[in-house]
PDB file of C-alpha atoms in Angstrom:
ATOM      1  CA  UNK A1142    -105.195 142.046-150.117  1.00  0.00           C
ATOM      2  CA  UNK A1143    -106.987 145.321-149.109  1.00  0.00           C
ATOM      3  CA  UNK A1144    -108.449 145.988-152.550  1.00  0.00           C
ATOM      4  CA  UNK A1145    -110.142 142.649-152.663  1.00  0.00           C
ATOM      5  CA  UNK A1146    -111.360 142.883-149.267  1.00  0.00           C
ATOM      6  CA  UNK A1147    -113.115 146.240-150.211  1.00  0.00           C
ATOM      7  CA  UNK A1148    -115.397 144.299-152.683  1.00  0.00           C
ATOM      8  CA  UNK A1149    -116.993 142.248-149.950  1.00  0.00           C
ATOM      9  CA  UNK A1150    -120.618 142.390-149.463  1.00  0.00           C
ATOM     10  CA  UNK A1151    -122.301 143.775-146.189  1.00  0.00           C
ATOM     11  CA  UNK A1152    -125.972 142.943-145.632  1.00  0.00           C
ATOM     12  CA  UNK A1153    -127.959 145.189-143.326  1.00  0.00           C
ATOM     13  CA  UNK A1154    -131.191 143.259-143.858  1.00  0.00           C
ATOM     14  CA  UNK A1155    -132.730 141.177-141.259  1.00  0.00           C
ATOM     15  CA  UNK A1156    -135.217 139.466-143.176  1.00  0.00           C
ATOM     16  CA  UNK A1157    -135.184 136.384-145.197  1.00  0.00           C
ATOM     17  CA  UNK A1158    -131.936 134.982-146.364  1.00  0.00           C
ATOM     18  CA  UNK A1159    -130.137 138.126-147.345  1.00  0.00           C
ATOM     19  CA  UNK A1160    -127.383 137.729-144.533  1.00  0.00           C
ATOM     20  CA  UNK A1161    -126.822 134.246-145.558  1.00  0.00           C
ATOM     21  CA  UNK A1162    -126.379 135.009-149.205  1.00  0.00           C
ATOM     22  CA  UNK A1163    -123.995 137.735-148.373  1.00  0.00           C
ATOM     23  CA  UNK A1164    -121.886 135.402-146.301  1.00  0.00           C
ATOM     24  CA  UNK A1165    -121.852 132.870-149.213  1.00  0.00           C
ATOM     25  CA  UNK A1166    -121.127 135.365-151.734  1.00  0.00           C
ATOM     26  CA  UNK A1167    -117.986 136.687-149.570  1.00  0.00           C
ATOM     27  CA  UNK A1168    -117.019 133.264-148.989  1.00  0.00           C
ATOM     28  CA  UNK A1169    -116.687 132.544-152.601  1.00  0.00           C
ATOM     29  CA  UNK A1170    -115.078 135.738-153.236  1.00  0.00           C
ATOM     30  CA  UNK A1171    -112.293 135.084-150.513  1.00  0.00           C
ATOM     31  CA  UNK A1172    -111.852 131.414-151.720  1.00  0.00           C
ATOM     32  CA  UNK A1173    -111.404 132.416-155.250  1.00  0.00           C
ATOM     33  CA  UNK A1174    -108.673 134.972-154.262  1.00  0.00           C
ATOM     34  CA  UNK A1175    -106.968 132.149-152.280  1.00  0.00           C
ATOM     35  CA  UNK A1176    -107.047 130.054-155.217  1.00  0.00           C
ATOM     36  CA  UNK A1177    -105.537 132.610-157.374  1.00  0.00           C
ATOM     37  CA  UNK A1178    -102.783 133.518-154.857  1.00  0.00           C
ATOM     38  CA  UNK A1179    -102.026 129.994-154.073  1.00  0.00           C
ATOM     39  CA  UNK A1180    -102.537 130.989-150.405  1.00  0.00           C
ATOM     40  CA  UNK A1181    -102.123 127.482-149.206  1.00  0.00           C
ATOM     41  CA  UNK A1182     -99.335 126.316-151.422  1.00  0.00           C
ATOM     42  CA  UNK A1183     -96.223 125.281-149.688  1.00  0.00           C
ATOM     43  CA  UNK A1184     -92.741 125.308-151.484  1.00  0.00           C
ATOM     44  CA  UNK A1185     -89.334 124.127-150.036  1.00  0.00           C
ATOM     45  CA  UNK A1186     -87.780 127.575-149.884  1.00  0.00           C
ATOM     46  CA  UNK A1187     -84.145 128.509-149.217  1.00  0.00           C
ATOM     47  CA  UNK A1188     -82.122 125.717-147.877  1.00  0.00           C
ATOM     48  CA  UNK A1189     -80.839 127.737-144.993  1.00  0.00           C
ATOM     49  CA  UNK A1190     -84.385 128.097-143.400  1.00  0.00           C
ATOM     50  CA  UNK A1191     -84.436 126.713-140.062  1.00  0.00           C
ATOM     51  CA  UNK A1192     -86.294 123.637-139.113  1.00  0.00           C
ATOM     52  CA  UNK A1193     -88.367 125.583-136.580  1.00  0.00           C
ATOM     53  CA  UNK A1194     -89.682 127.809-139.341  1.00  0.00           C
ATOM     54  CA  UNK A1195     -91.339 124.965-140.946  1.00  0.00           C
ATOM     55  CA  UNK A1196     -94.581 123.334-139.939  1.00  0.00           C
ATOM     56  CA  UNK A1197     -96.306 120.013-141.163  1.00  0.00           C
ATOM     57  CA  UNK A1198     -99.864 119.154-140.357  1.00  0.00           C
ATOM     58  CA  UNK A1199    -101.836 116.314-141.577  1.00  0.00           C
ATOM     59  CA  UNK A1200    -105.147 114.287-141.088  1.00  0.00           C
ATOM     60  CA  UNK A1201    -106.172 110.594-140.872  1.00  0.00           C
ATOM     61  CA  UNK A1202    -106.822 109.793-144.369  1.00  0.00           C
ATOM     62  CA  UNK A1203    -110.743 109.482-144.561  1.00  0.00           C
ATOM     63  CA  UNK A1204    -112.144 106.181-146.092  1.00  0.00           C
ATOM     64  CA  UNK A1205    -113.723 107.084-149.541  1.00  0.00           C
ATOM     65  CA  UNK A1206    -116.597 104.749-149.712  1.00  0.00           C
ATOM     66  CA  UNK A1207    -118.690 107.669-149.594  1.00  0.00           C
ATOM     67  CA  UNK A1208    -118.930 111.338-149.154  1.00  0.00           C
ATOM     68  CA  UNK A1209    -117.386 113.208-146.237  1.00  0.00           C
ATOM     69  CA  UNK A1210    -119.679 114.030-143.210  1.00  0.00           C
ATOM     70  CA  UNK A1211    -119.883 116.326-140.357  1.00  0.00           C
ATOM     71  CA  UNK A1212    -117.636 114.207-138.197  1.00  0.00           C
ATOM     72  CA  UNK A1213    -114.860 114.759-140.780  1.00  0.00           C
ATOM     73  CA  UNK A1214    -115.266 118.412-140.636  1.00  0.00           C
ATOM     74  CA  UNK A1215    -115.223 118.634-136.790  1.00  0.00           C
ATOM     75  CA  UNK A1216    -112.048 116.602-136.509  1.00  0.00           C
ATOM     76  CA  UNK A1217    -110.657 118.559-139.613  1.00  0.00           C
ATOM     77  CA  UNK A1218    -110.925 121.744-137.962  1.00  0.00           C
ATOM     78  CA  UNK A1219    -108.211 120.942-135.393  1.00  0.00           C
ATOM     79  CA  UNK A1220    -105.622 120.679-138.272  1.00  0.00           C
ATOM     80  CA  UNK A1221    -107.150 123.677-139.931  1.00  0.00           C
ATOM     81  CA  UNK A1222    -106.779 125.841-137.156  1.00  0.00           C
ATOM     82  CA  UNK A1223    -103.327 124.915-136.144  1.00  0.00           C
ATOM     83  CA  UNK A1224    -102.145 125.401-139.701  1.00  0.00           C
ATOM     84  CA  UNK A1225    -103.518 128.801-140.101  1.00  0.00           C
ATOM     85  CA  UNK A1226    -102.179 129.730-136.795  1.00  0.00           C
ATOM     86  CA  UNK A1227     -98.661 128.569-137.664  1.00  0.00           C
ATOM     87  CA  UNK A1228     -99.036 130.553-140.877  1.00  0.00           C
ATOM     88  CA  UNK A1229     -99.778 133.692-139.035  1.00  0.00           C
ATOM     89  CA  UNK A1230     -96.601 133.198-136.944  1.00  0.00           C
ATOM     90  CA  UNK A1231     -94.712 133.340-140.189  1.00  0.00           C
ATOM     91  CA  UNK A1232     -93.889 129.479-140.755  1.00  0.00           C
ATOM     92  CA  UNK A1233     -93.910 127.799-143.938  1.00  0.00           C
ATOM     93  CA  UNK A1234     -96.910 125.430-143.382  1.00  0.00           C
ATOM     94  CA  UNK A1235     -97.307 122.185-145.379  1.00  0.00           C
ATOM     95  CA  UNK A1236    -100.878 120.715-145.206  1.00  0.00           C
ATOM     96  CA  UNK A1237    -101.316 117.781-147.485  1.00  0.00           C
ATOM     97  CA  UNK A1238    -104.258 115.557-147.871  1.00  0.00           C
ATOM     98  CA  UNK A1239    -105.212 111.927-148.890  1.00  0.00           C
ATOM     99  CA  UNK A1240    -108.151 109.741-149.406  1.00  0.00           C
ATOM    100  CA  UNK A1241    -107.932 106.157-148.127  1.00  0.00           C
ATOM    101  CA  UNK A1242    -109.068 103.579-150.663  1.00  0.00           C
ATOM    102  CA  UNK A1243    -107.309 100.333-149.796  1.00  0.00           C
ATOM    103  CA  UNK A1244    -108.643  97.393-147.896  1.00  0.00           C
ATOM    104  CA  UNK A1245    -111.867  95.419-148.487  1.00  0.00           C
ATOM    105  CA  UNK A1246    -114.685  97.701-147.707  1.00  0.00           C
ATOM    106  CA  UNK A1247    -114.976  99.168-151.178  1.00  0.00           C
ATOM    107  CA  UNK A1248    -114.410  95.998-152.908  1.00  0.00           C
ATOM    108  CA  UNK A1249    -117.066  94.122-150.591  1.00  0.00           C
ATOM    109  CA  UNK A1250    -119.595  97.173-151.252  1.00  0.00           C
ATOM    110  CA  UNK A1251    -119.076  96.873-155.136  1.00  0.00           C
ATOM    111  CA  UNK A1252    -119.585  93.001-154.877  1.00  0.00           C
ATOM    112  CA  UNK A1253    -122.772  93.460-152.776  1.00  0.00           C
ATOM    113  CA  UNK A1254    -124.099  95.835-155.300  1.00  0.00           C
ATOM    114  CA  UNK A1255    -123.475  93.590-158.148  1.00  0.00           C
ATOM    115  CA  UNK A1256    -125.127  90.686-156.387  1.00  0.00           C
ATOM    116  CA  UNK A1257    -128.170  92.912-155.716  1.00  0.00           C
ATOM    117  CA  UNK A1258    -128.526  93.832-159.365  1.00  0.00           C
ATOM    118  CA  UNK A1259    -128.049  90.214-160.501  1.00  0.00           C
ATOM    119  CA  UNK A1260    -130.597  89.023-158.198  1.00  0.00           C
ATOM    120  CA  UNK A1261    -133.223  91.846-157.882  1.00  0.00           C
ATOM    121  CA  UNK A1262    -132.931  93.711-161.358  1.00  0.00           C
ATOM    122  CA  UNK A1263    -131.648  97.211-162.233  1.00  0.00           C
ATOM    123  CA  UNK A1264    -132.959  99.186-160.688  1.00  0.00           C
ATOM    124  CA  UNK A1265    -133.563  96.377-157.947  1.00  0.00           C
ATOM    125  CA  UNK A1266    -137.111  95.384-156.849  1.00  0.00           C
ATOM    126  CA  UNK A1267    -136.419  94.350-153.264  1.00  0.00           C
ATOM    127  CA  UNK A1268    -138.815  91.840-151.721  1.00  0.00           C
ATOM    128  CA  UNK A1269    -138.940  93.972-148.496  1.00  0.00           C
ATOM    129  CA  UNK A1270    -140.812  96.556-150.526  1.00  0.00           C
ATOM    130  CA  UNK A1271    -143.717  94.536-149.748  1.00  0.00           C
ATOM    131  CA  UNK A1272    -144.840  95.253-146.144  1.00  0.00           C
ATOM    132  CA  UNK A1273    -145.799  91.705-145.238  1.00  0.00           C
ATOM    133  CA  UNK A1274    -142.561  90.505-146.739  1.00  0.00           C
ATOM    134  CA  UNK A1275    -140.536  93.256-144.911  1.00  0.00           C
ATOM    135  CA  UNK A1276    -142.169  92.255-141.598  1.00  0.00           C
ATOM    136  CA  UNK A1277    -141.411  88.682-141.872  1.00  0.00           C
ATOM    137  CA  UNK A1278    -137.728  89.513-142.884  1.00  0.00           C
ATOM    138  CA  UNK A1279    -137.294  91.845-139.846  1.00  0.00           C
ATOM    139  CA  UNK A1280    -138.866  89.119-137.411  1.00  0.00           C
ATOM    140  CA  UNK A1281    -136.157  86.790-138.779  1.00  0.00           C
ATOM    141  CA  UNK A1282    -133.450  89.163-138.427  1.00  0.00           C
ATOM    142  CA  UNK A1283    -134.489  90.008-134.758  1.00  0.00           C
ATOM    143  CA  UNK A1284    -134.919  86.321-133.973  1.00  0.00           C
ATOM    144  CA  UNK A1285    -131.448  85.434-135.356  1.00  0.00           C
ATOM    145  CA  UNK A1286    -129.766  88.243-133.400  1.00  0.00           C
ATOM    146  CA  UNK A1287    -131.450  87.303-130.320  1.00  0.00           C
ATOM    147  CA  UNK A1288    -130.205  83.751-130.752  1.00  0.00           C
ATOM    148  CA  UNK A1289    -126.596  84.792-131.388  1.00  0.00           C
ATOM    149  CA  UNK A1290    -126.775  87.098-128.247  1.00  0.00           C
ATOM    150  CA  UNK A1291    -127.940  84.385-126.075  1.00  0.00           C
ATOM    151  CA  UNK A1292    -125.361  81.909-127.395  1.00  0.00           C
ATOM    152  CA  UNK A1293    -122.481  84.137-126.916  1.00  0.00           C
ATOM    153  CA  UNK A1294    -123.548  85.069-123.108  1.00  0.00           C
ATOM    154  CA  UNK A1295    -126.401  82.692-122.133  1.00  0.00           C
ATOM    155  CA  UNK A1296    -126.057  84.077-118.676  1.00  0.00           C
ATOM    156  CA  UNK A1297    -127.206  87.531-119.512  1.00  0.00           C
ATOM    157  CA  UNK A1298    -130.688  88.521-120.497  1.00  0.00           C
ATOM    158  CA  UNK A1299    -130.983  90.539-123.828  1.00  0.00           C
ATOM    159  CA  UNK A1300    -131.690  94.196-123.223  1.00  0.00           C
ATOM    160  CA  UNK A1301    -134.126  96.173-125.189  1.00  0.00           C
ATOM    161  CA  UNK A1302    -136.078  94.901-128.215  1.00  0.00           C
ATOM    162  CA  UNK A1303    -133.888  96.306-131.073  1.00  0.00           C
ATOM    163  CA  UNK A1304    -130.534  94.944-132.293  1.00  0.00           C
ATOM    164  CA  UNK A1305    -127.855  97.493-133.130  1.00  0.00           C
ATOM    165  CA  UNK A1306    -128.375  96.753-136.939  1.00  0.00           C
ATOM    166  CA  UNK A1307    -132.064  97.816-136.441  1.00  0.00           C
ATOM    167  CA  UNK A1308    -131.240 100.736-134.399  1.00  0.00           C
ATOM    168  CA  UNK A1309    -128.575 101.980-137.009  1.00  0.00           C
ATOM    169  CA  UNK A1310    -130.696 101.241-140.323  1.00  0.00           C
ATOM    170  CA  UNK A1311    -134.257 101.444-138.939  1.00  0.00           C
ATOM    171  CA  UNK A1312    -135.196  98.051-140.204  1.00  0.00           C
ATOM    172  CA  UNK A1313    -132.098  95.705-140.048  1.00  0.00           C
ATOM    173  CA  UNK A1314    -132.355  95.311-143.752  1.00  0.00           C
ATOM    174  CA  UNK A1315    -129.433  97.059-145.353  1.00  0.00           C
ATOM    175  CA  UNK A1316    -129.095  97.224-149.339  1.00  0.00           C
ATOM    176  CA  UNK A1317    -125.990  98.739-151.144  1.00  0.00           C
ATOM    177  CA  UNK A1318    -128.083 100.311-153.736  1.00  0.00           C
ATOM    178  CA  UNK A1319    -130.011 102.182-151.072  1.00  0.00           C
ATOM    179  CA  UNK A1320    -126.957 103.476-149.356  1.00  0.00           C
ATOM    180  CA  UNK A1321    -125.779 104.816-152.728  1.00  0.00           C
ATOM    181  CA  UNK A1322    -128.997 106.416-153.791  1.00  0.00           C
ATOM    182  CA  UNK A1323    -128.609 108.963-150.937  1.00  0.00           C
ATOM    183  CA  UNK A1324    -125.232 109.968-152.314  1.00  0.00           C
ATOM    184  CA  UNK A1325    -125.332 108.997-156.233  1.00  0.00           C
ATOM    185  CA  UNK A1326    -127.671 109.886-159.037  1.00  0.00           C
ATOM    186  CA  UNK A1327    -129.566 106.663-159.679  1.00  0.00           C
ATOM    187  CA  UNK A1328    -128.651 106.158-163.190  1.00  0.00           C
ATOM    188  CA  UNK A1329    -124.922 106.129-162.151  1.00  0.00           C
ATOM    189  CA  UNK A1330    -125.289 103.522-159.406  1.00  0.00           C
ATOM    190  CA  UNK A1331    -124.781 100.465-161.726  1.00  0.00           C
ATOM    191  CA  UNK A1332    -121.039 101.886-162.246  1.00  0.00           C
ATOM    192  CA  UNK A1333    -120.267 101.217-158.826  1.00  0.00           C
ATOM    193  CA  UNK A1334    -120.115  97.425-159.345  1.00  0.00           C
ATOM    194  CA  UNK A1335    -116.470  98.359-160.531  1.00  0.00           C
ATOM    195  CA  UNK A1336    -114.553  99.127-157.210  1.00  0.00           C
ATOM    196  CA  UNK A1337    -112.265 101.539-159.052  1.00  0.00           C
ATOM    197  CA  UNK A1338    -115.259 103.739-160.019  1.00  0.00           C
ATOM    198  CA  UNK A1339    -115.615 104.471-156.240  1.00  0.00           C
ATOM    199  CA  UNK A1340    -111.854 105.858-156.491  1.00  0.00           C
ATOM    200  CA  UNK A1341    -112.681 108.094-159.398  1.00  0.00           C
ATOM    201  CA  UNK A1342    -116.184 109.430-158.189  1.00  0.00           C
ATOM    202  CA  UNK A1343    -115.916 110.290-154.229  1.00  0.00           C
ATOM    203  CA  UNK A1344    -112.249 111.735-153.899  1.00  0.00           C
ATOM    204  CA  UNK A1345    -113.026 114.752-156.294  1.00  0.00           C
ATOM    205  CA  UNK A1346    -116.402 115.188-154.412  1.00  0.00           C
ATOM    206  CA  UNK A1347    -114.184 115.326-151.279  1.00  0.00           C
ATOM    207  CA  UNK A1348    -111.748 117.823-152.597  1.00  0.00           C
ATOM    208  CA  UNK A1349    -114.667 120.241-153.518  1.00  0.00           C
ATOM    209  CA  UNK A1350    -116.406 119.853-150.224  1.00  0.00           C
ATOM    210  CA  UNK A1351    -113.262 120.609-148.430  1.00  0.00           C
ATOM    211  CA  UNK A1352    -112.504 123.690-150.588  1.00  0.00           C
ATOM    212  CA  UNK A1353    -115.823 125.000-149.812  1.00  0.00           C
ATOM    213  CA  UNK A1354    -115.016 124.304-146.129  1.00  0.00           C
ATOM    214  CA  UNK A1355    -111.974 126.401-146.403  1.00  0.00           C
ATOM    215  CA  UNK A1356    -109.577 123.635-145.182  1.00  0.00           C
ATOM    216  CA  UNK A1357    -106.567 125.333-146.534  1.00  0.00           C
ATOM    217  CA  UNK A1358    -104.813 122.314-147.996  1.00  0.00           C
ATOM    218  CA  UNK A1359    -102.045 122.288-150.707  1.00  0.00           C
ATOM    219  CA  UNK A1360    -104.053 120.455-153.153  1.00  0.00           C
ATOM    220  CA  UNK A1361    -100.817 119.681-155.303  1.00  0.00           C
ATOM    221  CA  UNK A1362    -100.009 117.354-152.560  1.00  0.00           C
ATOM    222  CA  UNK A1363    -103.074 115.254-152.543  1.00  0.00           C
ATOM    223  CA  UNK A1364    -103.504 111.488-153.449  1.00  0.00           C
ATOM    224  CA  UNK A1365    -105.303 108.345-152.848  1.00  0.00           C
ATOM    225  CA  UNK A1366    -103.784 105.241-151.288  1.00  0.00           C
ATOM    226  CA  UNK A1367    -104.025 102.403-153.823  1.00  0.00           C
ATOM    227  CA  UNK A1368    -101.878 100.906-156.736  1.00  0.00           C
ATOM    228  CA  UNK A1369    -104.029 103.393-158.801  1.00  0.00           C
ATOM    229  CA  UNK A1370    -101.488 105.687-157.593  1.00  0.00           C
ATOM    230  CA  UNK A1371     -98.156 104.171-158.874  1.00  0.00           C
ATOM    231  CA  UNK A1372     -96.169 106.984-156.758  1.00  0.00           C
ATOM    232  CA  UNK A1373     -97.878 105.868-153.425  1.00  0.00           C
ATOM    233  CA  UNK A1374     -97.861 102.281-154.275  1.00  0.00           C
ATOM    234  CA  UNK A1375     -94.074 102.376-154.930  1.00  0.00           C
ATOM    235  CA  UNK A1376     -93.726 104.033-151.562  1.00  0.00           C
ATOM    236  CA  UNK A1377     -95.560 101.206-149.831  1.00  0.00           C
ATOM    237  CA  UNK A1378     -93.731  98.638-151.715  1.00  0.00           C
ATOM    238  CA  UNK A1379     -90.695 100.244-150.569  1.00  0.00           C
TER     239      UNK A1379
END
């Protein structure tokens, strides 16, 4: 609406964070307007509406064992741009969304966290916090990886001195507690021994992040993919 747009802030300062702050303020204002007006909510409309006047776009459900990242945002833009393009063409656009929670990764992560707490305390005191122990553990991991690679392809000489795990983690030693502490307040980490807690915790954060991103999703049509959601579970069973 023209009236709402008139309230937007325009910054003329070139110093400090004024321009950024003005953009953030405008972003919040426009997103509040979208929310109030239900800008991205799609209803069925009259039955005589032609099929070519409707458009559905979706996105591969992100796995919810953590927060969304820039890779999700990059891929999501393709769906967001197309949905908005079709809206501007006058189509009734439906953009639902879901968070993938089935399978073993969440259960395995919860089991690993439980084992770490039982073995090393809460908060855990991991042995690799001692530099000498860490060096020994890393050497053992590297030797085991090299032996495995040599057994799999004895005719090929190993390239480089680091395994993929070391390259990815920096040490080759991966602790579930340390993964979660980058995303979750430390005092809440013990709750993640229950796999259902992952389902309650991360999807709402994903929704907030995507709202801030301006994804244009009809959030009335959002769900998670486990038997915790009886509607989706009934569809899968069917």
